[in-house]
């Protein structure tokens, strides 16, 4: 269970949001919507433990977590706007490196099946540099399935994905949430998630 | 389009505690990955080494080609060029990972960030400091330096260049995401390099004066130990600040 209590954020002198409180429990998803510049990414980065809120607190499983808290680092899969791929490494190498970084090294077979899930088996030994934006996004999805984390934080996950990719994303998020995970996504295009307890939060 | 491929069954969604292998697994992860990335962009490494070779080779051309003069300025020139070569390669230590979002993943990893940063600094030394050290005796010949001076120069660089990478790592992390970070990095880091330069170049001078290089090399070694203990923590703290 992730709780936010009276969170507020400032960017320079302007206040992005204040007194924001919400709860996301196991098996639930939260969609954060809002116009550009309303603080969606800032909120996600706070929840990931990358930056500190100007005021308020974040609780993970009932305990207050500060930025870079080890308890949160072991639970969060953060998919930020840059997709965190090394251009020089192949799709396979990128995924294997991401799995090892998360503390659970993946076997080559596991990496391959993760790439198969996102329909990138043929591109597995291509350097990430030559992949399209949508394909890079799909590797980001493969990383989410490979690095098993409870709390998914997704920043604009639909960007650059085609219709099939968007459907795949919705399916993966749905399955994740139904198997006891939590998902929080900041997005302009709402994901269609049937059979999921979906909360929404509009920032203004 | 095979969108119906089965998702691997979730083994466990429990929070992972501290990963197995501890700090050495973390250090190895970033060392291996950074070396792999560096090897795939070898041309960049080549350019930096070529810069070092050219800077060192310019001085004998520009000054009086008298053997005693060259032998006197040689160690200083080689050290200054090593400093500049280190500085030139520092931005790639964190900037690449910062730009493509990998640094966020590194900072959010359950591995200790200090160990991951140490691995990156070690990779930087292996691709920047070590080649400079290995080339120095060869380039020193242009300065009519004798065998003993060349050996001491190489030893001093071997101990001194890791200090440059360690201190540079702090500067590179502190200047992440700043506009004009490269020139700011030079202003920030070059003064910190001065003691290394003095003791490093001084080691060869001491040998030429018949004093022996032990004192200078010991001081460099002490500096290296202090930097090895302190720099990873400072650089990791700076990375966290840069991401905030």
Coordinates of C-alpha atoms in Angstrom, one line a residue:
Chain A
X1 CA 0.0 0.0 0.0
X2 CA 1.3 3.3 -1.1
X3 CA 0.0 6.4 0.6
X4 CA 0.6 10.1 0.0
X5 CA -0.3 12.6 2.7
X6 CA -0.6 16.3 1.9
X7 CA 2.1 16.2 -0.7
X8 CA 3.1 19.5 -2.3
X9 CA 5.7 20.3 -4.9
X10 CA 7.4 23.5 -6.0
X11 CA 9.3 24.2 -9.2
X12 CA 11.3 27.3 -8.6
X13 CA 8.9 29.9 -7.1
X14 CA 5.7 28.3 -8.6
X15 CA 3.7 25.7 -6.7
X16 CA 2.8 22.8 -8.9
X17 CA 0.4 21.1 -6.5
X18 CA -0.3 21.1 -2.8
X19 CA -2.1 19.0 -0.2
X20 CA -2.3 16.0 -2.4
X21 CA -3.4 12.9 -0.6
X22 CA -4.2 9.5 -2.0
X23 CA -3.9 5.8 -1.4
X24 CA -3.1 3.0 -3.8
X25 CA -3.6 -0.5 -2.4
X26 CA -2.5 -4.0 -3.6
X27 CA -4.3 -4.9 -6.8
X28 CA -5.1 -1.3 -7.7
X29 CA -4.0 1.1 -10.3
X30 CA -3.9 4.9 -10.3
X31 CA -4.0 7.1 -13.4
X32 CA -2.6 10.6 -13.0
X33 CA -3.9 13.0 -15.6
X34 CA -3.4 16.7 -16.1
X35 CA -2.2 19.3 -18.6
X36 CA 1.4 19.8 -19.4
X37 CA 3.4 21.3 -16.6
X38 CA 0.9 20.4 -13.8
X39 CA 3.5 18.2 -12.1
X40 CA 2.7 14.6 -13.2
X41 CA 6.3 13.7 -13.7
X42 CA 7.4 15.5 -10.5
X43 CA 4.8 13.5 -8.6
X44 CA 6.0 10.2 -10.1
X45 CA 9.6 11.0 -9.3
X46 CA 8.6 11.8 -5.7
X47 CA 6.8 8.5 -5.4
X48 CA 9.8 6.7 -6.9
X49 CA 12.0 8.3 -4.2
X50 CA 14.0 10.3 -6.7
X51 CA 13.1 13.7 -5.2
X52 CA 11.8 15.0 -2.0
X53 CA 8.4 16.6 -1.7
X54 CA 8.3 20.3 -0.6
X55 CA 5.9 19.2 2.1
X56 CA 4.0 16.1 3.1
X57 CA 5.0 12.5 3.4
X58 CA 4.9 9.3 1.5
X59 CA 4.3 6.0 3.2
X60 CA 5.1 2.6 1.8
X61 CA 3.5 -0.3 3.7
X62 CA 2.7 2.1 6.5
X63 CA 6.2 3.4 7.0
X64 CA 7.4 6.8 6.0
X65 CA 9.9 6.6 3.2
X66 CA 12.5 9.3 2.4
X67 CA 14.1 9.7 -1.0
X68 CA 16.3 6.7 -2.0
X69 CA 14.9 4.7 0.9
X70 CA 16.2 1.1 0.6
X71 CA 12.6 -0.3 1.2
X72 CA 11.3 1.7 -1.7
X73 CA 14.3 0.9 -3.9
X74 CA 13.5 -2.8 -3.6
X75 CA 9.9 -2.4 -4.5
X76 CA 9.8 0.2 -7.3
X77 CA 10.1 -0.2 -11.0
X78 CA 10.4 3.3 -12.4
X79 CA 9.8 3.8 -16.1
X80 CA 10.8 7.4 -16.7
X81 CA 10.6 9.5 -19.8
X82 CA 14.1 8.7 -21.2
X83 CA 13.8 4.9 -21.4
X84 CA 17.2 4.1 -19.8
X85 CA 18.7 2.2 -22.7
X86 CA 22.3 2.3 -23.6
X87 CA 22.6 3.0 -27.3
X88 CA 25.8 1.0 -27.6
X89 CA 24.3 -2.2 -26.1
X90 CA 21.9 -4.6 -27.8
X91 CA 18.3 -5.1 -26.7
X92 CA 19.3 -8.3 -25.0
X93 CA 22.3 -6.8 -23.2
X94 CA 20.2 -3.8 -22.1
X95 CA 17.7 -6.1 -20.5
X96 CA 20.2 -8.4 -18.9
X97 CA 22.0 -5.4 -17.5
X98 CA 18.7 -3.9 -16.1
X99 CA 17.9 -7.3 -14.5
X100 CA 21.3 -7.6 -12.9
X101 CA 21.1 -3.9 -11.7
X102 CA 17.8 -4.7 -10.0
X103 CA 19.5 -7.4 -8.0
X104 CA 18.0 -10.4 -9.7
X105 CA 20.1 -11.4 -12.7
X106 CA 18.0 -13.0 -15.5
X107 CA 19.0 -16.0 -17.5
X108 CA 19.4 -15.6 -21.3
X109 CA 16.2 -17.6 -21.7
X110 CA 14.3 -15.2 -19.4
X111 CA 15.6 -12.2 -21.4
X112 CA 14.5 -13.8 -24.7
X113 CA 11.0 -14.6 -23.5
X114 CA 10.7 -11.1 -22.1
X115 CA 11.6 -9.8 -25.6
X116 CA 9.1 -12.3 -27.1
X117 CA 6.3 -10.9 -25.0
X118 CA 6.9 -7.4 -26.6
X119 CA 7.4 -8.9 -30.1
X120 CA 11.0 -7.9 -30.4
X121 CA 12.6 -11.4 -30.7
X122 CA 14.0 -10.5 -34.2
X123 CA 15.6 -7.3 -32.9
X124 CA 17.2 -8.9 -29.9
X125 CA 20.8 -8.5 -31.0
X126 CA 20.5 -5.1 -32.6
X127 CA 22.0 -2.1 -30.8
X128 CA 19.4 0.0 -29.1
X129 CA 20.6 3.0 -31.2
X130 CA 19.0 1.6 -34.4
X131 CA 15.6 0.8 -32.8
X132 CA 12.6 3.1 -33.3
X133 CA 11.1 5.0 -30.4
X134 CA 8.2 2.6 -30.2
X135 CA 10.5 -0.4 -30.1
X136 CA 12.6 1.3 -27.4
X137 CA 9.3 1.7 -25.4
X138 CA 8.6 -1.9 -25.9
X139 CA 12.0 -2.8 -24.4
X140 CA 11.0 -0.7 -21.5
X141 CA 7.9 -2.9 -21.1
X142 CA 10.0 -6.0 -21.4
X143 CA 12.1 -4.7 -18.5
X144 CA 9.0 -4.3 -16.4
X145 CA 8.1 -7.9 -16.9
X146 CA 11.7 -9.1 -16.4
X147 CA 12.4 -7.1 -13.3
X148 CA 9.7 -8.2 -10.9
X149 CA 8.7 -5.3 -8.8
X150 CA 5.6 -4.6 -6.8
X151 CA 5.1 -1.0 -7.6
X152 CA 5.2 0.1 -11.2
X153 CA 5.6 3.9 -11.8
X154 CA 5.1 4.7 -15.5
X155 CA 5.6 8.2 -17.0
X156 CA 3.7 8.6 -20.2
X157 CA 3.9 4.9 -21.0
X158 CA 1.8 5.2 -24.2
X159 CA 4.1 7.7 -25.9
X160 CA 5.3 6.3 -29.3
X161 CA 3.5 3.0 -28.9
X162 CA 1.3 1.8 -31.8
X163 CA -2.2 0.3 -31.2
X164 CA -0.8 -3.2 -30.6
X165 CA 1.8 -1.8 -28.2
X166 CA -0.8 0.1 -26.3
X167 CA -3.0 -3.0 -26.0
X168 CA 0.0 -4.9 -24.8
X169 CA 0.8 -2.2 -22.2
X170 CA -2.8 -2.4 -20.9
X171 CA -2.6 -6.2 -20.8
X172 CA 0.7 -6.1 -18.9
X173 CA -0.5 -3.5 -16.4
X174 CA -3.7 -5.4 -15.9
X175 CA -2.0 -8.7 -15.3
X176 CA 0.5 -7.0 -12.9
X177 CA -2.3 -5.4 -10.9
X178 CA -4.3 -8.6 -10.8
X179 CA -1.4 -10.6 -9.5
X180 CA -1.1 -8.4 -6.5
X181 CA 1.0 -5.5 -7.9
X182 CA 0.4 -1.8 -7.8
X183 CA 0.6 0.5 -10.9
X184 CA 0.7 4.3 -11.1
X185 CA 0.8 5.9 -14.5
X186 CA 0.9 9.5 -15.5
X187 CA -0.7 9.8 -18.9
X188 CA -2.6 11.9 -21.4
X189 CA -4.3 9.0 -23.0
X190 CA -6.1 6.9 -20.4
X191 CA -5.4 3.2 -20.5
X192 CA -8.3 0.9 -20.8
X193 CA -8.0 -1.5 -17.9
X194 CA -11.0 -3.8 -17.5
X195 CA -11.3 -5.8 -14.3
X196 CA -8.9 -3.5 -12.4
X197 CA -9.8 -1.2 -9.5
X198 CA -8.8 2.0 -11.1
X199 CA -8.4 5.3 -9.3
X200 CA -7.8 8.5 -11.1
X201 CA -6.2 11.7 -10.0
X202 CA -6.4 14.9 -12.0
X203 CA -3.7 17.5 -11.4
X204 CA -4.6 21.1 -12.2
Chain B
X1 CA 2.5 -9.4 -34.3
X2 CA 2.5 -11.9 -31.5
X3 CA 0.9 -10.0 -28.7
X4 CA -0.6 -13.1 -27.1
X5 CA 2.8 -14.5 -26.0
X6 CA 2.6 -15.7 -22.4
X7 CA 4.0 -13.4 -19.7
X8 CA 6.4 -15.4 -17.5
X9 CA 4.6 -16.3 -14.3
X10 CA 5.4 -13.9 -11.5
X11 CA 7.8 -15.9 -9.2
X12 CA 7.3 -13.5 -6.4
X13 CA 6.3 -9.9 -6.1
X14 CA 7.8 -9.6 -2.7
X15 CA 10.1 -6.7 -2.0
X16 CA 13.6 -7.9 -2.7
X17 CA 15.9 -7.4 0.2
X18 CA 19.5 -6.4 -0.4
X19 CA 20.7 -8.3 -3.5
X20 CA 23.1 -11.2 -3.3
X21 CA 26.7 -10.5 -3.9
X22 CA 26.7 -7.2 -2.1
X23 CA 29.1 -4.5 -3.0
X24 CA 31.3 -6.5 -5.2
X25 CA 28.5 -7.6 -7.4
X26 CA 27.5 -3.9 -7.7
X27 CA 31.0 -2.8 -8.5
X28 CA 31.4 -5.5 -11.1
X29 CA 28.1 -4.6 -12.7
X30 CA 29.0 -1.0 -13.4
X31 CA 32.6 -1.9 -14.3
X32 CA 31.6 -4.5 -16.9
X33 CA 28.8 -2.4 -18.4
X34 CA 30.9 0.8 -18.7
X35 CA 33.8 -1.1 -20.2
X36 CA 31.4 -2.7 -22.7
X37 CA 29.9 0.7 -23.6
X38 CA 33.4 2.2 -23.9
X39 CA 34.6 -0.6 -26.2
X40 CA 31.6 -0.1 -28.4
X41 CA 32.6 3.6 -28.8
X42 CA 36.3 3.1 -29.2
X43 CA 36.7 6.1 -31.5
X44 CA 36.0 8.4 -28.6
X45 CA 38.7 6.7 -26.5
X46 CA 41.1 7.0 -29.4
X47 CA 40.4 10.7 -29.8
X48 CA 41.2 11.3 -26.1
X49 CA 44.5 9.3 -26.3
X50 CA 45.5 11.1 -29.5
X51 CA 44.9 14.4 -27.8
X52 CA 47.3 13.3 -25.0
X53 CA 49.9 12.2 -27.5
X54 CA 49.6 15.4 -29.6
X55 CA 49.8 17.7 -26.6
X56 CA 52.9 15.9 -25.2
X57 CA 54.6 16.0 -28.7
X58 CA 53.9 19.7 -29.2
X59 CA 56.3 20.9 -26.5
X60 CA 59.5 19.6 -27.9
X61 CA 58.6 21.2 -31.2
X62 CA 57.8 24.5 -29.7
X63 CA 60.8 24.8 -27.3
X64 CA 64.6 24.7 -27.5
X65 CA 65.5 21.1 -28.5
X66 CA 68.3 21.0 -26.0
X67 CA 68.5 17.7 -24.1
X68 CA 69.0 19.0 -20.6
X69 CA 66.1 21.5 -21.0
X70 CA 63.8 18.8 -22.4
X71 CA 64.6 16.3 -19.7
X72 CA 63.8 19.1 -17.1
X73 CA 60.4 20.0 -18.5
X74 CA 59.4 16.5 -19.6
X75 CA 57.8 15.2 -16.4
X76 CA 55.8 18.4 -15.9
X77 CA 54.5 18.4 -19.5
X78 CA 53.6 14.7 -19.3
X79 CA 51.7 15.2 -16.0
X80 CA 49.9 18.3 -17.2
X81 CA 48.9 16.5 -20.4
X82 CA 47.7 13.5 -18.3
X83 CA 45.6 16.0 -16.2
X84 CA 44.0 17.5 -19.4
X85 CA 43.4 14.0 -20.9
X86 CA 41.6 13.0 -17.7
X87 CA 39.6 16.1 -17.7
X88 CA 38.6 15.7 -21.3
X89 CA 37.2 12.2 -20.7
X90 CA 35.4 13.0 -17.4
X91 CA 32.1 14.3 -18.8
X92 CA 31.4 10.8 -20.2
X93 CA 31.6 9.3 -16.7
X94 CA 28.1 10.3 -15.7
X95 CA 26.6 12.5 -18.5
X96 CA 25.7 9.6 -20.8
X97 CA 23.8 7.7 -18.1
X98 CA 22.2 11.0 -16.9
X99 CA 21.0 11.8 -20.4
X100 CA 19.5 8.4 -21.3
X101 CA 17.8 7.9 -17.9
X102 CA 20.1 5.0 -16.8
X103 CA 21.4 7.0 -13.9
X104 CA 17.9 7.1 -12.4
X105 CA 17.8 3.3 -12.6
X106 CA 21.2 3.1 -11.1
X107 CA 20.3 5.4 -8.2
X108 CA 17.0 3.4 -7.6
X109 CA 18.8 0.0 -7.7
X110 CA 18.8 -1.9 -4.4
X111 CA 22.6 -2.1 -4.8
X112 CA 24.6 0.5 -2.8
X113 CA 25.1 3.5 -5.0
X114 CA 28.6 4.1 -3.7
X115 CA 29.7 0.7 -5.1
X116 CA 28.0 1.3 -8.4
X117 CA 29.8 4.7 -8.7
X118 CA 33.1 3.1 -7.7
X119 CA 32.8 0.6 -10.6
X120 CA 32.1 3.5 -13.0
X121 CA 35.2 5.4 -11.7
X122 CA 37.3 2.2 -12.0
X123 CA 36.1 1.8 -15.6
X124 CA 37.0 5.4 -16.3
X125 CA 40.5 4.9 -15.0
X126 CA 41.0 1.7 -17.0
X127 CA 39.9 3.5 -20.2
X128 CA 41.6 6.9 -19.5
X129 CA 44.2 6.8 -16.8
X130 CA 45.8 3.4 -17.6
X131 CA 46.4 4.0 -21.3
X132 CA 48.0 7.4 -20.4
X133 CA 50.2 5.7 -17.9
X134 CA 51.3 3.0 -20.4
X135 CA 52.0 5.5 -23.1
X136 CA 54.0 7.9 -20.8
X137 CA 57.4 6.0 -20.9
X138 CA 57.2 5.9 -24.7
X139 CA 56.4 9.6 -25.0
X140 CA 59.0 10.4 -22.4
X141 CA 61.7 9.3 -24.8
X142 CA 61.0 12.5 -26.8
X143 CA 62.2 14.4 -23.8
X144 CA 65.5 12.6 -23.5
X145 CA 64.6 11.2 -20.1
X146 CA 66.7 8.4 -18.8
X147 CA 65.5 4.9 -17.9
X148 CA 65.2 5.5 -14.2
X149 CA 63.2 8.8 -14.7
X150 CA 60.9 7.0 -17.1
X151 CA 60.3 4.2 -14.6
X152 CA 59.5 6.6 -11.8
X153 CA 57.3 8.7 -14.1
X154 CA 55.3 5.5 -15.0
X155 CA 55.0 4.5 -11.3
X156 CA 53.9 8.0 -10.3
X157 CA 51.3 8.0 -13.0
X158 CA 50.1 4.6 -12.0
X159 CA 49.4 5.8 -8.5
X160 CA 48.3 9.3 -9.4
X161 CA 45.9 8.8 -12.3
X162 CA 43.4 6.8 -10.2
X163 CA 43.3 9.8 -7.9
X164 CA 42.5 12.0 -10.9
X165 CA 39.6 9.6 -11.8
X166 CA 38.3 9.6 -8.2
X167 CA 38.4 13.3 -7.7
X168 CA 37.1 13.9 -11.2
X169 CA 34.2 11.6 -10.4
X170 CA 33.1 14.0 -7.7
X171 CA 33.3 17.0 -10.0
X172 CA 31.6 15.2 -12.9
X173 CA 28.7 14.3 -10.6
X174 CA 28.5 17.8 -9.2
X175 CA 28.2 19.4 -12.6
X176 CA 25.6 17.0 -13.9
X177 CA 22.8 18.7 -15.8
X178 CA 24.4 22.2 -15.6
X179 CA 24.7 24.3 -18.7
X180 CA 28.4 24.7 -19.6
X181 CA 29.1 21.8 -17.2
X182 CA 32.3 21.0 -19.0
X183 CA 34.1 24.3 -18.4
X184 CA 32.7 24.5 -14.9
X185 CA 34.1 21.0 -14.3
X186 CA 37.6 22.2 -15.3
X187 CA 37.4 25.1 -12.9
X188 CA 36.2 22.9 -10.1
X189 CA 38.5 20.0 -10.6
X190 CA 41.9 21.4 -11.8
X191 CA 42.7 23.1 -8.5
X192 CA 42.0 19.8 -6.7
X193 CA 44.5 18.1 -9.1
X194 CA 47.3 20.4 -8.1
X195 CA 48.7 18.3 -5.2
X196 CA 48.7 15.2 -7.4
X197 CA 50.6 17.2 -10.1
X198 CA 53.1 18.5 -7.6
X199 CA 53.9 15.1 -6.0
X200 CA 53.7 13.3 -9.3
X201 CA 56.0 15.5 -11.3
X202 CA 58.1 16.0 -8.1
X203 CA 58.8 12.3 -8.0
X204 CA 60.8 12.5 -11.2
X205 CA 62.5 15.7 -10.1
X206 CA 63.6 14.0 -6.9
X207 CA 65.2 11.1 -8.8
X208 CA 67.0 13.6 -11.0
X209 CA 68.3 15.4 -8.0
X210 CA 69.5 12.1 -6.5
X211 CA 67.0 12.1 -3.6
X212 CA 65.0 9.0 -4.5
X213 CA 61.2 9.0 -5.3
X214 CA 60.1 7.2 -2.2
X215 CA 58.7 10.2 -0.3
X216 CA 56.8 11.5 -3.3
X217 CA 55.4 8.1 -4.2
X218 CA 54.4 7.4 -0.6
X219 CA 52.5 10.7 -0.5
X220 CA 50.7 9.9 -3.7
X221 CA 49.9 6.5 -2.4
X222 CA 48.4 8.0 0.8
X223 CA 46.4 10.4 -1.4
X224 CA 45.1 7.5 -3.4
X225 CA 44.0 5.7 -0.2
X226 CA 42.1 8.8 1.1
X227 CA 40.5 9.3 -2.3
X228 CA 39.4 5.7 -2.6
X229 CA 37.7 5.9 0.8
X230 CA 36.1 9.3 0.4
X231 CA 35.4 9.9 -3.3
X232 CA 32.8 7.2 -3.9
X233 CA 30.6 8.6 -1.1
X234 CA 31.0 12.2 -2.2
X235 CA 30.3 11.3 -5.9
X236 CA 27.2 9.1 -4.9
X237 CA 25.9 12.0 -2.8
X238 CA 26.4 14.4 -5.7
X239 CA 24.5 12.0 -8.1
X240 CA 21.6 11.9 -5.7
X241 CA 21.5 15.7 -5.6
X242 CA 21.7 15.9 -9.4
X243 CA 18.7 13.6 -9.8
X244 CA 16.5 15.5 -7.3

